[in-house]
Short mmCIF file of C-alpha atoms and ligand atoms in Angstrom, two decimals:
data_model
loop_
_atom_site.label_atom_id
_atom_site.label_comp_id
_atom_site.label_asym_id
_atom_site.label_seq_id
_atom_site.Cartn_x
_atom_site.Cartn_y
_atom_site.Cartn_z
CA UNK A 763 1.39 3.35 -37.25
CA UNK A 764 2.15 2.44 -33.86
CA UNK A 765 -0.45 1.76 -32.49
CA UNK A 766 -1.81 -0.80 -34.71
CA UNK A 767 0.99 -3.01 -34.00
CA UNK A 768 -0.07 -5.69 -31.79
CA UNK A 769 2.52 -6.96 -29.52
CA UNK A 770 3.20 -10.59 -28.39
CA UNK A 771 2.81 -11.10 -24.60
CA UNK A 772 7.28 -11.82 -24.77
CA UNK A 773 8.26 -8.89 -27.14
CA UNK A 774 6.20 -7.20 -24.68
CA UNK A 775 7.74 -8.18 -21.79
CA UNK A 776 11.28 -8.54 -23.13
CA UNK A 777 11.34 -4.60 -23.50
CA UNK A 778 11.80 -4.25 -27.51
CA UNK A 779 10.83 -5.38 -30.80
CA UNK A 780 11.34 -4.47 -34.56
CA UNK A 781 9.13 -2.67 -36.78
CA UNK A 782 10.98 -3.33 -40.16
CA UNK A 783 14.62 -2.11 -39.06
CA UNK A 784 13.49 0.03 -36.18
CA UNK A 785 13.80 -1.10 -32.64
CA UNK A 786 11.08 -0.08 -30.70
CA UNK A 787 11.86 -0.50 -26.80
CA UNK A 788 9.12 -0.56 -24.45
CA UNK A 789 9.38 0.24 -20.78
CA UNK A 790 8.85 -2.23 -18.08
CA UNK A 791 7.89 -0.96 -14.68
CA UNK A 792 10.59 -0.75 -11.53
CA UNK A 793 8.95 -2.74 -8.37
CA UNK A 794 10.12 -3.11 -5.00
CA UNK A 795 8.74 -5.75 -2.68
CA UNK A 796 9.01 -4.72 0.90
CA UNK A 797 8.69 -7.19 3.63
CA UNK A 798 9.92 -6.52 7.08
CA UNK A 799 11.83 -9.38 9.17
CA UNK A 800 9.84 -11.50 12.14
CA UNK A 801 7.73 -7.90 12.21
CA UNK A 802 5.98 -8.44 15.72
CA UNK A 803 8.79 -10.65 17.18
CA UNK A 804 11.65 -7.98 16.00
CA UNK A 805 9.60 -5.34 17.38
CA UNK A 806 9.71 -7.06 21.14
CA UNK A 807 13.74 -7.78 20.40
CA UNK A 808 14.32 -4.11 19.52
CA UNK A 809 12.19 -2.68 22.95
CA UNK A 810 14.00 -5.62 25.00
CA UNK A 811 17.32 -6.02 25.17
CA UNK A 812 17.38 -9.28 27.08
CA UNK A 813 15.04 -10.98 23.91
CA UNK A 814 17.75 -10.32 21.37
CA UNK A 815 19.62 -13.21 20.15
CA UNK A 816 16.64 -15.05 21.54
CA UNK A 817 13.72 -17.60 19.89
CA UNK A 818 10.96 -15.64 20.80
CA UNK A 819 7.27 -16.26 20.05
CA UNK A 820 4.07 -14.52 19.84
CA UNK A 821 0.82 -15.58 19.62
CA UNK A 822 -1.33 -17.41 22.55
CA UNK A 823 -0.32 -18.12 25.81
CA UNK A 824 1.23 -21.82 25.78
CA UNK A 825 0.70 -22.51 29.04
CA UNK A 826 2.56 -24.88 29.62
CA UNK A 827 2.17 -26.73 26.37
CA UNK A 828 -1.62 -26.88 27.58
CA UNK A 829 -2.08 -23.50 25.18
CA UNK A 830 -4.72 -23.37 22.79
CA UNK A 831 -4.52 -20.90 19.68
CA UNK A 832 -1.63 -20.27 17.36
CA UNK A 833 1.75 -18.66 16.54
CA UNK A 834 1.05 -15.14 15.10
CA UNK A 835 5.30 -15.24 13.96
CA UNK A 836 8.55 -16.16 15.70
CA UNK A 837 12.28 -14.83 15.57
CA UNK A 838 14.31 -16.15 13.19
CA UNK A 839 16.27 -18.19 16.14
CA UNK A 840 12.90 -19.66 17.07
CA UNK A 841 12.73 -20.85 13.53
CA UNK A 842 15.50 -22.95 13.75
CA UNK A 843 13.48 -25.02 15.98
CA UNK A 844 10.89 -25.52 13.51
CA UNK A 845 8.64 -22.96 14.61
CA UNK A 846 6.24 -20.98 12.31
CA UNK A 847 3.18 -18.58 12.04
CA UNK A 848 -0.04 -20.17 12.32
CA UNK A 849 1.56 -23.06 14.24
CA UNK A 850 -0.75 -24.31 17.23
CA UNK A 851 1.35 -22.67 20.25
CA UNK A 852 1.23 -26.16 22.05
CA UNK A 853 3.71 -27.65 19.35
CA UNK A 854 5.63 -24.19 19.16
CA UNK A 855 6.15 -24.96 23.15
CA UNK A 856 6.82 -28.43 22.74
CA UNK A 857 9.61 -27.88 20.08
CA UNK A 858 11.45 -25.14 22.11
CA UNK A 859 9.87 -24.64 26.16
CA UNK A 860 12.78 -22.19 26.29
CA UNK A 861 11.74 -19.51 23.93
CA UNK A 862 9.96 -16.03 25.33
CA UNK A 863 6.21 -16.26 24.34
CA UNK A 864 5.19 -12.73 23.95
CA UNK A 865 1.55 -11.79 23.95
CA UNK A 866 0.87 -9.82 20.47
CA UNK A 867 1.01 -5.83 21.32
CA UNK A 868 -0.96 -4.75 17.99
CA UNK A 869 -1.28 -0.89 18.95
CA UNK A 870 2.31 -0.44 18.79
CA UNK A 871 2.71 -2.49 15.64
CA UNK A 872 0.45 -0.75 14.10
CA UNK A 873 2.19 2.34 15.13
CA UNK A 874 5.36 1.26 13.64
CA UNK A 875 3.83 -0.24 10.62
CA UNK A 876 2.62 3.55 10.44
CA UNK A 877 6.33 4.87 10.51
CA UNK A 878 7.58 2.08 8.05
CA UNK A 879 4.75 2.98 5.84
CA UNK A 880 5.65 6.93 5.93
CA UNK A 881 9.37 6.43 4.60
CA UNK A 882 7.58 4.06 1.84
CA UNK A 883 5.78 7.52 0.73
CA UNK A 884 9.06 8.94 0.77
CA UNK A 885 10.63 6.80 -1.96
CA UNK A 886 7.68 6.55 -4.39
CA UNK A 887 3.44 8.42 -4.34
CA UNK A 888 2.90 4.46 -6.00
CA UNK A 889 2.57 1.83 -3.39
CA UNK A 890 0.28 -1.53 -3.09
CA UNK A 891 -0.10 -2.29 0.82
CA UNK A 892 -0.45 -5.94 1.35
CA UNK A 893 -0.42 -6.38 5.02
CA UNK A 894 0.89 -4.47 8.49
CA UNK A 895 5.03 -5.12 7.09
CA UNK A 896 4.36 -5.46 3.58
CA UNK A 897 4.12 -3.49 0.32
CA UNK A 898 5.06 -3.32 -3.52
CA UNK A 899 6.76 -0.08 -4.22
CA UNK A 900 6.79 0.85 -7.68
CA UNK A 901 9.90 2.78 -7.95
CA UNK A 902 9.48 3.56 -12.16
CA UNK A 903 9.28 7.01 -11.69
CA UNK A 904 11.31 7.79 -8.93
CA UNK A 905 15.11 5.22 -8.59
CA UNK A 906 16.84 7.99 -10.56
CA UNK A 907 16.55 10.25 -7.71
CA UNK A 908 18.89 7.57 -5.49
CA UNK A 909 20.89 6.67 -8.14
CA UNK A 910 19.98 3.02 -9.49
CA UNK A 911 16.98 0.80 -8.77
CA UNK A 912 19.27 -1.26 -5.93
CA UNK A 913 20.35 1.82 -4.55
CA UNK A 914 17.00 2.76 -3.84
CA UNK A 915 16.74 -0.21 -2.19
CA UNK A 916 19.41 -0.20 -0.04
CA UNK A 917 18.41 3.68 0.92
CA UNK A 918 15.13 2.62 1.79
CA UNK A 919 16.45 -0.61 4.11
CA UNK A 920 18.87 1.68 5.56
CA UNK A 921 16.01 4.83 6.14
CA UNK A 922 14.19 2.11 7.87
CA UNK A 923 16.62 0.65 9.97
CA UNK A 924 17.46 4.51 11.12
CA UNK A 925 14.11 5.06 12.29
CA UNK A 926 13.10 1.81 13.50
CA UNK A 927 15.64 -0.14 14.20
CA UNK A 928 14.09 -2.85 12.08
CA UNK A 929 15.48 -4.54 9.50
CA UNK A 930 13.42 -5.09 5.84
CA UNK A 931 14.27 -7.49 2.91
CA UNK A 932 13.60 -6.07 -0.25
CA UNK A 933 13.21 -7.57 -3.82
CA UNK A 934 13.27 -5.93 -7.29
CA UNK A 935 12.08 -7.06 -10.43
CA UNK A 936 10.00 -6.09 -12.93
CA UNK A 937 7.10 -8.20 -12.80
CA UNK A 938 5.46 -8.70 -8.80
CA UNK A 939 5.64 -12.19 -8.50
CA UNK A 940 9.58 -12.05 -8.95
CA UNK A 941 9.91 -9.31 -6.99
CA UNK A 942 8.04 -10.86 -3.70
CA UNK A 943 9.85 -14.21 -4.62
CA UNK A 944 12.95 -12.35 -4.53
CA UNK A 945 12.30 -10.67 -0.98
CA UNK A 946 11.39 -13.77 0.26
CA UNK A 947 14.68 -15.62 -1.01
CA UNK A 948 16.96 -12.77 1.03
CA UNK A 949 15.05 -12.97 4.20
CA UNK A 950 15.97 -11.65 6.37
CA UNK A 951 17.61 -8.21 5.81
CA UNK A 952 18.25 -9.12 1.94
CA UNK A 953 18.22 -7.40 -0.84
CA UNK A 954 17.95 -9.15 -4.17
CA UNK A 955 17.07 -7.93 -7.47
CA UNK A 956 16.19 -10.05 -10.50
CA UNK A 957 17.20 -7.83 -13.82
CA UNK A 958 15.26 -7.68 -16.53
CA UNK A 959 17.23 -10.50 -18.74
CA UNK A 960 17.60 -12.91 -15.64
CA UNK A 961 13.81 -13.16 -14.53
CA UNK A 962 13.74 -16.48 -15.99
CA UNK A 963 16.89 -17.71 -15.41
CA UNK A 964 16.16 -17.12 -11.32
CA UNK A 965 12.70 -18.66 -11.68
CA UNK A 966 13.61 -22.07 -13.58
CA UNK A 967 14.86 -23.82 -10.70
CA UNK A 968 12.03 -23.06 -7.80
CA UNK A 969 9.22 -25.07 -7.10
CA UNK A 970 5.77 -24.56 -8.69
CA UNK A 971 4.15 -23.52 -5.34
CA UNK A 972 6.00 -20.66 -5.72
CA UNK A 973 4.07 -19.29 -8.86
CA UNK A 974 0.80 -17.38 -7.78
CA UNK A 975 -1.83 -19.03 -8.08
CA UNK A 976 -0.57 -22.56 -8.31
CA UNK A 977 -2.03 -23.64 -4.34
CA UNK A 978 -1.99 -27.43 -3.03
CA UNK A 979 -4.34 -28.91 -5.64
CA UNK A 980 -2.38 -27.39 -8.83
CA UNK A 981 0.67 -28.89 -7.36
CA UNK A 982 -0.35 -32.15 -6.63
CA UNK A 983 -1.72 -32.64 -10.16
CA UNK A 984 1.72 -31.28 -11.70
CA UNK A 985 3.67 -33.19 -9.28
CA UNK A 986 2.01 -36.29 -10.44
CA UNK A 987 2.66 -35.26 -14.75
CA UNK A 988 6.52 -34.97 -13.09
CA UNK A 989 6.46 -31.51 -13.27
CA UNK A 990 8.14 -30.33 -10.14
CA UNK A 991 10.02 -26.78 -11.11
CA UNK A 992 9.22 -23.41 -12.90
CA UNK A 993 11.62 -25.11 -15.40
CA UNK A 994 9.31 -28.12 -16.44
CA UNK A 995 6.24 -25.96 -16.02
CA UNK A 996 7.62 -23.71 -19.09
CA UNK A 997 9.09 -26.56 -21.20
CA UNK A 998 5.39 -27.48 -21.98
CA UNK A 999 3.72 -26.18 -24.66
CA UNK A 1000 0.92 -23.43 -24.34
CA UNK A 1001 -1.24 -25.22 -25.94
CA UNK A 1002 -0.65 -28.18 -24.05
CA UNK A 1003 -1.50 -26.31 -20.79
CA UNK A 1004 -4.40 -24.55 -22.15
CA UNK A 1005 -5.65 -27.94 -22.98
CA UNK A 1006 -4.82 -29.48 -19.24
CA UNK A 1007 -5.98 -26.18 -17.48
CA UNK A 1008 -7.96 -23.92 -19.85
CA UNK A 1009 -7.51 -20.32 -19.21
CA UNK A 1010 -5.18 -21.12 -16.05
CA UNK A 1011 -3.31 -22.73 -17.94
CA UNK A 1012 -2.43 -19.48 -20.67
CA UNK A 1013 -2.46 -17.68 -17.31
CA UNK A 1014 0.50 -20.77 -15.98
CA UNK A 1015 2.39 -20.93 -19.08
CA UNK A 1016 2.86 -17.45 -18.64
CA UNK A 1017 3.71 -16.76 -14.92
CA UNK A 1018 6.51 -19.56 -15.60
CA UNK A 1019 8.46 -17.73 -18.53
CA UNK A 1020 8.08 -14.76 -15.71
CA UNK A 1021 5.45 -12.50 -18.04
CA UNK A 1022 3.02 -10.89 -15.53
CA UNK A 1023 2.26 -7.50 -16.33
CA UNK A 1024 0.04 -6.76 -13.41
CA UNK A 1025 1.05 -3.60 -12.09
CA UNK A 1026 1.63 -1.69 -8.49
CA UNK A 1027 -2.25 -1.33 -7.52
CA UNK A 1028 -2.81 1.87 -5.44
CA UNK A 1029 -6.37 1.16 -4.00
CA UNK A 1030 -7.04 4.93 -3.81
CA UNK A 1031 -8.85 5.58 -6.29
CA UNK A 1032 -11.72 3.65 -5.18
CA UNK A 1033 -12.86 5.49 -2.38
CA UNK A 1034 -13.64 8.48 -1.42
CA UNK A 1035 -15.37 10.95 0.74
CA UNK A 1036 -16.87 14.36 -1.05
CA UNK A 1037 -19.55 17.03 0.13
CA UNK A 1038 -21.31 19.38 -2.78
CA UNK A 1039 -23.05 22.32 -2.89
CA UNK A 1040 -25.07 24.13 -5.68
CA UNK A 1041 -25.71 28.20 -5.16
CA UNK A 1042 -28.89 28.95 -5.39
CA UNK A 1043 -27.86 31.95 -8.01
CA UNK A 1044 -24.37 31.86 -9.63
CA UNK A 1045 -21.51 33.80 -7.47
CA UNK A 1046 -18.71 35.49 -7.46
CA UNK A 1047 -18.84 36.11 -3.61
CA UNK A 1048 -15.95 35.20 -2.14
CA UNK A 1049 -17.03 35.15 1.47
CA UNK A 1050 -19.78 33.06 0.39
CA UNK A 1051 -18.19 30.81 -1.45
CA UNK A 1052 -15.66 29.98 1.55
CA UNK A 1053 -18.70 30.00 3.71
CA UNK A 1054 -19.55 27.04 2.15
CA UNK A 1055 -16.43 25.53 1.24
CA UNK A 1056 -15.53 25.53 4.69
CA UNK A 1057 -19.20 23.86 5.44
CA UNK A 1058 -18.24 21.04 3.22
CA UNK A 1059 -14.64 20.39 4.50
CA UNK A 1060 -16.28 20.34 8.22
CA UNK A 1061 -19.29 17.57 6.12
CA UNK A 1062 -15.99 15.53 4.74
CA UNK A 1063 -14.13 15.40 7.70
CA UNK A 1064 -16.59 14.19 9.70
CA UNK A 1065 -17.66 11.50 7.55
CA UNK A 1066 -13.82 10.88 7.30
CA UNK A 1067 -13.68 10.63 10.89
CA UNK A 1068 -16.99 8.22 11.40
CA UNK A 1069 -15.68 5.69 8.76
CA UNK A 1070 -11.88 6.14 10.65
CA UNK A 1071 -10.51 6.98 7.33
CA UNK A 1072 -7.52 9.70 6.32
CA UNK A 1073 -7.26 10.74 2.78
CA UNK A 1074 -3.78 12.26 1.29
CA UNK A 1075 -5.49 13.39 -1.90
CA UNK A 1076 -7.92 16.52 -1.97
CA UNK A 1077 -9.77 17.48 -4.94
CA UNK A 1078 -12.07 20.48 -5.20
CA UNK A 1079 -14.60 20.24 -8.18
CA UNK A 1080 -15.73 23.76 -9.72
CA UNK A 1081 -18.66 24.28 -12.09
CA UNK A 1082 -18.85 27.41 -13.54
CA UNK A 1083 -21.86 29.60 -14.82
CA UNK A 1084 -22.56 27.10 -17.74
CA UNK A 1085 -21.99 23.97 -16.38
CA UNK A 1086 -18.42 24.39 -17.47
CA UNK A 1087 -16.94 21.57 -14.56
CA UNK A 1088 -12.78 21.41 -13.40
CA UNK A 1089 -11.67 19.60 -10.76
CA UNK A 1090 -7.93 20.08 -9.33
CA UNK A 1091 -6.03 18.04 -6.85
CA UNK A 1092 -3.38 18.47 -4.49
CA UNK A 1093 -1.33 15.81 -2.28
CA UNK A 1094 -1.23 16.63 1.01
CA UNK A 1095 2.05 16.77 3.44
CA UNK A 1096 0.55 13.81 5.75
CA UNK A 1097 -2.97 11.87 5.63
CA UNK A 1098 -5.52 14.06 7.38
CA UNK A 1099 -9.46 14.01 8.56
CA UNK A 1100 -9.13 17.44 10.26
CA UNK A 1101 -11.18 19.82 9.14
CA UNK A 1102 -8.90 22.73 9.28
CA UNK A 1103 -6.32 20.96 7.41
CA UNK A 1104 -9.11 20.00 4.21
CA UNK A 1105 -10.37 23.66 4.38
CA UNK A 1106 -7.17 25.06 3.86
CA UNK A 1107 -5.83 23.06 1.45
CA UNK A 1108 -9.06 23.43 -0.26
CA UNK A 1109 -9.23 26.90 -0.46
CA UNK A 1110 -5.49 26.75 -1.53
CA UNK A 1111 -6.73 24.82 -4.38
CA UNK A 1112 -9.82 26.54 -5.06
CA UNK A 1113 -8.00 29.93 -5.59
CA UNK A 1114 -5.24 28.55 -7.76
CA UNK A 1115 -7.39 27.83 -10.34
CA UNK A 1116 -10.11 31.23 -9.47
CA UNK A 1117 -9.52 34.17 -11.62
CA UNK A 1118 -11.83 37.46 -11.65
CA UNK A 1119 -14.73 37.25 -13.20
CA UNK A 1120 -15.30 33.90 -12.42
CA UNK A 1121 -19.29 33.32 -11.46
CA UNK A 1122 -19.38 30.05 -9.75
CA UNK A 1123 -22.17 27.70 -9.47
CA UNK A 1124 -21.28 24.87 -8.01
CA UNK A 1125 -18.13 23.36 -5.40
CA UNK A 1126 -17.71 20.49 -4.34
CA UNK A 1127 -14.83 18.78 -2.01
CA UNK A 1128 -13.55 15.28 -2.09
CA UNK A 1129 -10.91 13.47 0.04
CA UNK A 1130 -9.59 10.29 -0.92
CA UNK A 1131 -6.00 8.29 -0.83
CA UNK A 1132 -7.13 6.17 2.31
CA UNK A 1133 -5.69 2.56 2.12
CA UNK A 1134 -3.69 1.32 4.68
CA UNK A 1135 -6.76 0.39 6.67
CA UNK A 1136 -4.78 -1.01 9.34
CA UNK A 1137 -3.21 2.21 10.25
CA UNK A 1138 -6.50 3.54 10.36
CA UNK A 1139 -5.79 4.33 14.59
CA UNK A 1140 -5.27 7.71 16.29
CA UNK A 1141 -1.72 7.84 17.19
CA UNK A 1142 -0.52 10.75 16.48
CA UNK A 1143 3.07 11.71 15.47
CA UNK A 1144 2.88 14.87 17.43
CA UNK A 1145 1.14 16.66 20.28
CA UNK A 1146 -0.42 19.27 18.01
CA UNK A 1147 -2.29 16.51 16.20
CA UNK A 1148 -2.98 14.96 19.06
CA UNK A 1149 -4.97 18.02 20.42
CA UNK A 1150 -6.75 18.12 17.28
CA UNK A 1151 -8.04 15.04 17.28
CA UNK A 1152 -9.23 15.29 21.07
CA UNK A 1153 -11.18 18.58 19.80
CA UNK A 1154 -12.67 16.81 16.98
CA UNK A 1155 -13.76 14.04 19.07
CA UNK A 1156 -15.90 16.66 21.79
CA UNK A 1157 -17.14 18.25 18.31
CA UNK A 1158 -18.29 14.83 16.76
CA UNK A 1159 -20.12 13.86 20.74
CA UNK A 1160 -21.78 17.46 20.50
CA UNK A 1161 -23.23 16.45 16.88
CA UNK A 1162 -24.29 12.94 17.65
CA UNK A 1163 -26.07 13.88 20.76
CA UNK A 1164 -27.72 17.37 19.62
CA UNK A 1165 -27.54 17.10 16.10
CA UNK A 1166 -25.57 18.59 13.32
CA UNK A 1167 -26.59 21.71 13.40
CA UNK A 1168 -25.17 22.19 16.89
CA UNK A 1169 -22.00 23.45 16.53
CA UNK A 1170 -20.27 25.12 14.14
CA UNK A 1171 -16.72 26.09 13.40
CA UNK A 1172 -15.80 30.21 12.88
CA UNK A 1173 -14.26 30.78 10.09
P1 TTP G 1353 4.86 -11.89 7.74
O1 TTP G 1353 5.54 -10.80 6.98
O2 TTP G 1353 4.26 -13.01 6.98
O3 TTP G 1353 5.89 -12.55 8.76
P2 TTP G 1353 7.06 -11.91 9.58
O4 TTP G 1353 7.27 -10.47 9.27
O5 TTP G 1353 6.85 -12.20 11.03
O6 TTP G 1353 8.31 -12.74 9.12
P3 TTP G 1353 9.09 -12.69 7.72
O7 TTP G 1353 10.48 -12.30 8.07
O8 TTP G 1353 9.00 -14.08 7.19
O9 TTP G 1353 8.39 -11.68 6.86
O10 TTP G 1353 3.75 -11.27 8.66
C1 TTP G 1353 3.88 -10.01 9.28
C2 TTP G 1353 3.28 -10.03 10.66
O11 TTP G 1353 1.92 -10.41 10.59
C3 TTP G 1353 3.95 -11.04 11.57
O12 TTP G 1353 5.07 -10.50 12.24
C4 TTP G 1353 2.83 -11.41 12.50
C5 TTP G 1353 1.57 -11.24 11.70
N1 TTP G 1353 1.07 -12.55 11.27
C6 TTP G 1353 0.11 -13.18 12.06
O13 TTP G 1353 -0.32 -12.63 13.08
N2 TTP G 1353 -0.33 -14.41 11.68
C7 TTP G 1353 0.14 -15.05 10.56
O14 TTP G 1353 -0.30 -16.19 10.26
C8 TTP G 1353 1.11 -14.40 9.76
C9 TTP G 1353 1.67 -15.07 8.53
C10 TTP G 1353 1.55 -13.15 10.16
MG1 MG G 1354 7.37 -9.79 7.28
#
């Protein structure tokens, strides 16, 4: 029986093993590490033609070289001059006075991040955000719809560069570390992708900082055993390293022969916003029931909108006369706190899964899908939208100052 069999962390990862005669393959994950280029500083470039080709820096204002604070990134030109993020601006202005030192503009990054984020959605529903330019993609399900896993890499670079003008290194692999080294290694506008048989082989020859979790302290003390590559991390033993490092060390030993099997962490499913109500006596009204449905989209979007949160998943929950309890889901066209927009998806839902006869006694709606909590700001792609969320914002003064009772929406 299958599932007895207990695999080894490498037949694991290595994709098959033998049962007897039989091959049994299993089935790594596809992952794409996103990452744009010089994000804030390619941003200025792209709106001004005179920075391009130009070291250009943002962060604090170096006055002079008398500056204080630090470099929040720099074009890759201004990196040739030894410049870097997190650098105290005074150095960045000693090492190259000539550079442009931009001011960060985080409104319209974030704005952009929103647009680079949107064509993520449109390769793959399974995305990690790490930061404003930066996301794993896991592409599993969805490469075979643009061909292989590097040509879905290459459409998404190229669907970025279309709408932004913004170039994106991209890295592929199987396992996330390799797949974020691999990004970083084609910087910028790279793509690189480590195949399944060759995660090692790329790994071997890198330095141990580049393993997660191995930080300034874990290199010194492997530095000072000689151990200065991947390579002579995973030429030790695992027992050896479990011995040096305890746990760490299993966790070391493992990271070096490239086994990881963390996987593409969508944070959705941790929060969300939802609204319930119980009928007093079981129904089958329908105008009452989308009385109240509409009641508890209005409840959910405004909590939505207090917390600055937009969900892309809507579930309604349905308990029937005898605590018989469904709940069905939909994915919605474009993250949303309106209340409109949850009412009529809901209802959508809600009669999708209604037949006659049904006598309901309880509904209850949830929104959730909100991550990206940078791009939590109300830019709007479109004017509609944008009139929306000016009406929602007189409704939500009208309820804070006279209460929620105060206004209510016609159905
Ligand atoms: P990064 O992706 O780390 O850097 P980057 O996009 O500028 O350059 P790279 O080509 O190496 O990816 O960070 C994204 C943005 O986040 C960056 O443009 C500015 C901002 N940032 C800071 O404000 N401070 C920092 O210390 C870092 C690392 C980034
Ligand atoms: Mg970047």
């Amino acid at each position: 029986m299958l599932r007895h069999v207990r695999l080894t962390m490498a037949e694991h990862f290595y994709g098959s093993f033998f049962i007897g005669d039989a091959k049994v393959v299993t089935k790594r994950p596809v992952i794409i590490h996103a990452d744009l280029d010089a994000f804030f500083a390619a941003v200025e470039q792209r709106d001004d033609p005179r920075l391009r080709g130009r070291p250009v820096v943002i962060g604090a204002d170096p006055k002079g070289g008398k500056g204080r604070g630090v470099v929040s990134t720099c074009s890759y030109e201004a990196r040739r001059f030894g410049i870097h993020s997190a650098m105290p601006i005074s150095q960045a202005y000693r090492l190259c006075p000539q550079a442009a030192f931009l001011p960060a503009n985080g409104r319209k990054y974030r704005t952009v991040s929103k647009d680079v984020f949107k064509i993520f959605y449109d390769f793959t529903p399974h995305i990690e955000p790490i930061s404003i330019d930066e996301a794993f993609l896991d592409i599993s399900g969805s490469y075979h719809l643009f061909g292989s896993p590097r040509d879905t890499g290459m459409r998404l670079k190229k669907a970025i560069y279309e709408k932004t003008q913004l170039t994106i290194s991209v890295g592929i692999s199987s396992v996330k570390m390799v797949a974020k080294i691999a990004s970083d290694f084609c910087k910028p506008d790279g793509l690189l992708e480590v195949k399944e048989g060759r995660v090692f082989e790329f790994l071997k020859p890198l330095a141990i900082e580049r393993l997660w979790g191995v930080g300034s302290k874990t290199k010194r003390s492997l530095n000072l055993q000689g151990i200065k590559i991947i390579g002579d991390l995973a030429a030790l033993s695992l027992p050896v390293l479990q011995e040096r490092y305890g746990e760490r060390g299993q966790h070391l030993y493992y990271l070096a022969h490239g086994i990881d099997f963390r996987t593409v962490q969508e944070e959705d499913d941790v929060k969300s916003v939802s609204h319930e109500h119980t009928f007093d006596r079981d129904t089958d009204d329908k105008e009452e029931i989308l009385k109240n449905m509409l009641h508890l989209s209005e409840k959910v979007s405004r909590r939505l909108r207090r917390a600055d949160l937009k969900g892309r998943t809507l579930t309604v929950k349905i308990r029937l006369k005898g605590f018989r309890t469904f709940t069905r889901a939909c994915t919605l066209a474009e993250r949303t706190n309106f209340t409109d927009t949850i009412y009529k998806e809901a209802k959508k839902v809600f009669f999708n899964f209604y037949k006659k006869g049904y006598k309901i006694r309880l509904i209850g709606v949830r929104v959730s899908n909100f991550h990206i909590p940078y791009m939590q700001d109300s830019l709007f792609s479109n004017e509609g939208d944008k009139k929306l969320e000016q009406i929602h914002k007189v409704v939500d003064r009208i309820k804070d100052k006279y209460g929620e009772r105060a206004i209510h929406r016609a159905k």
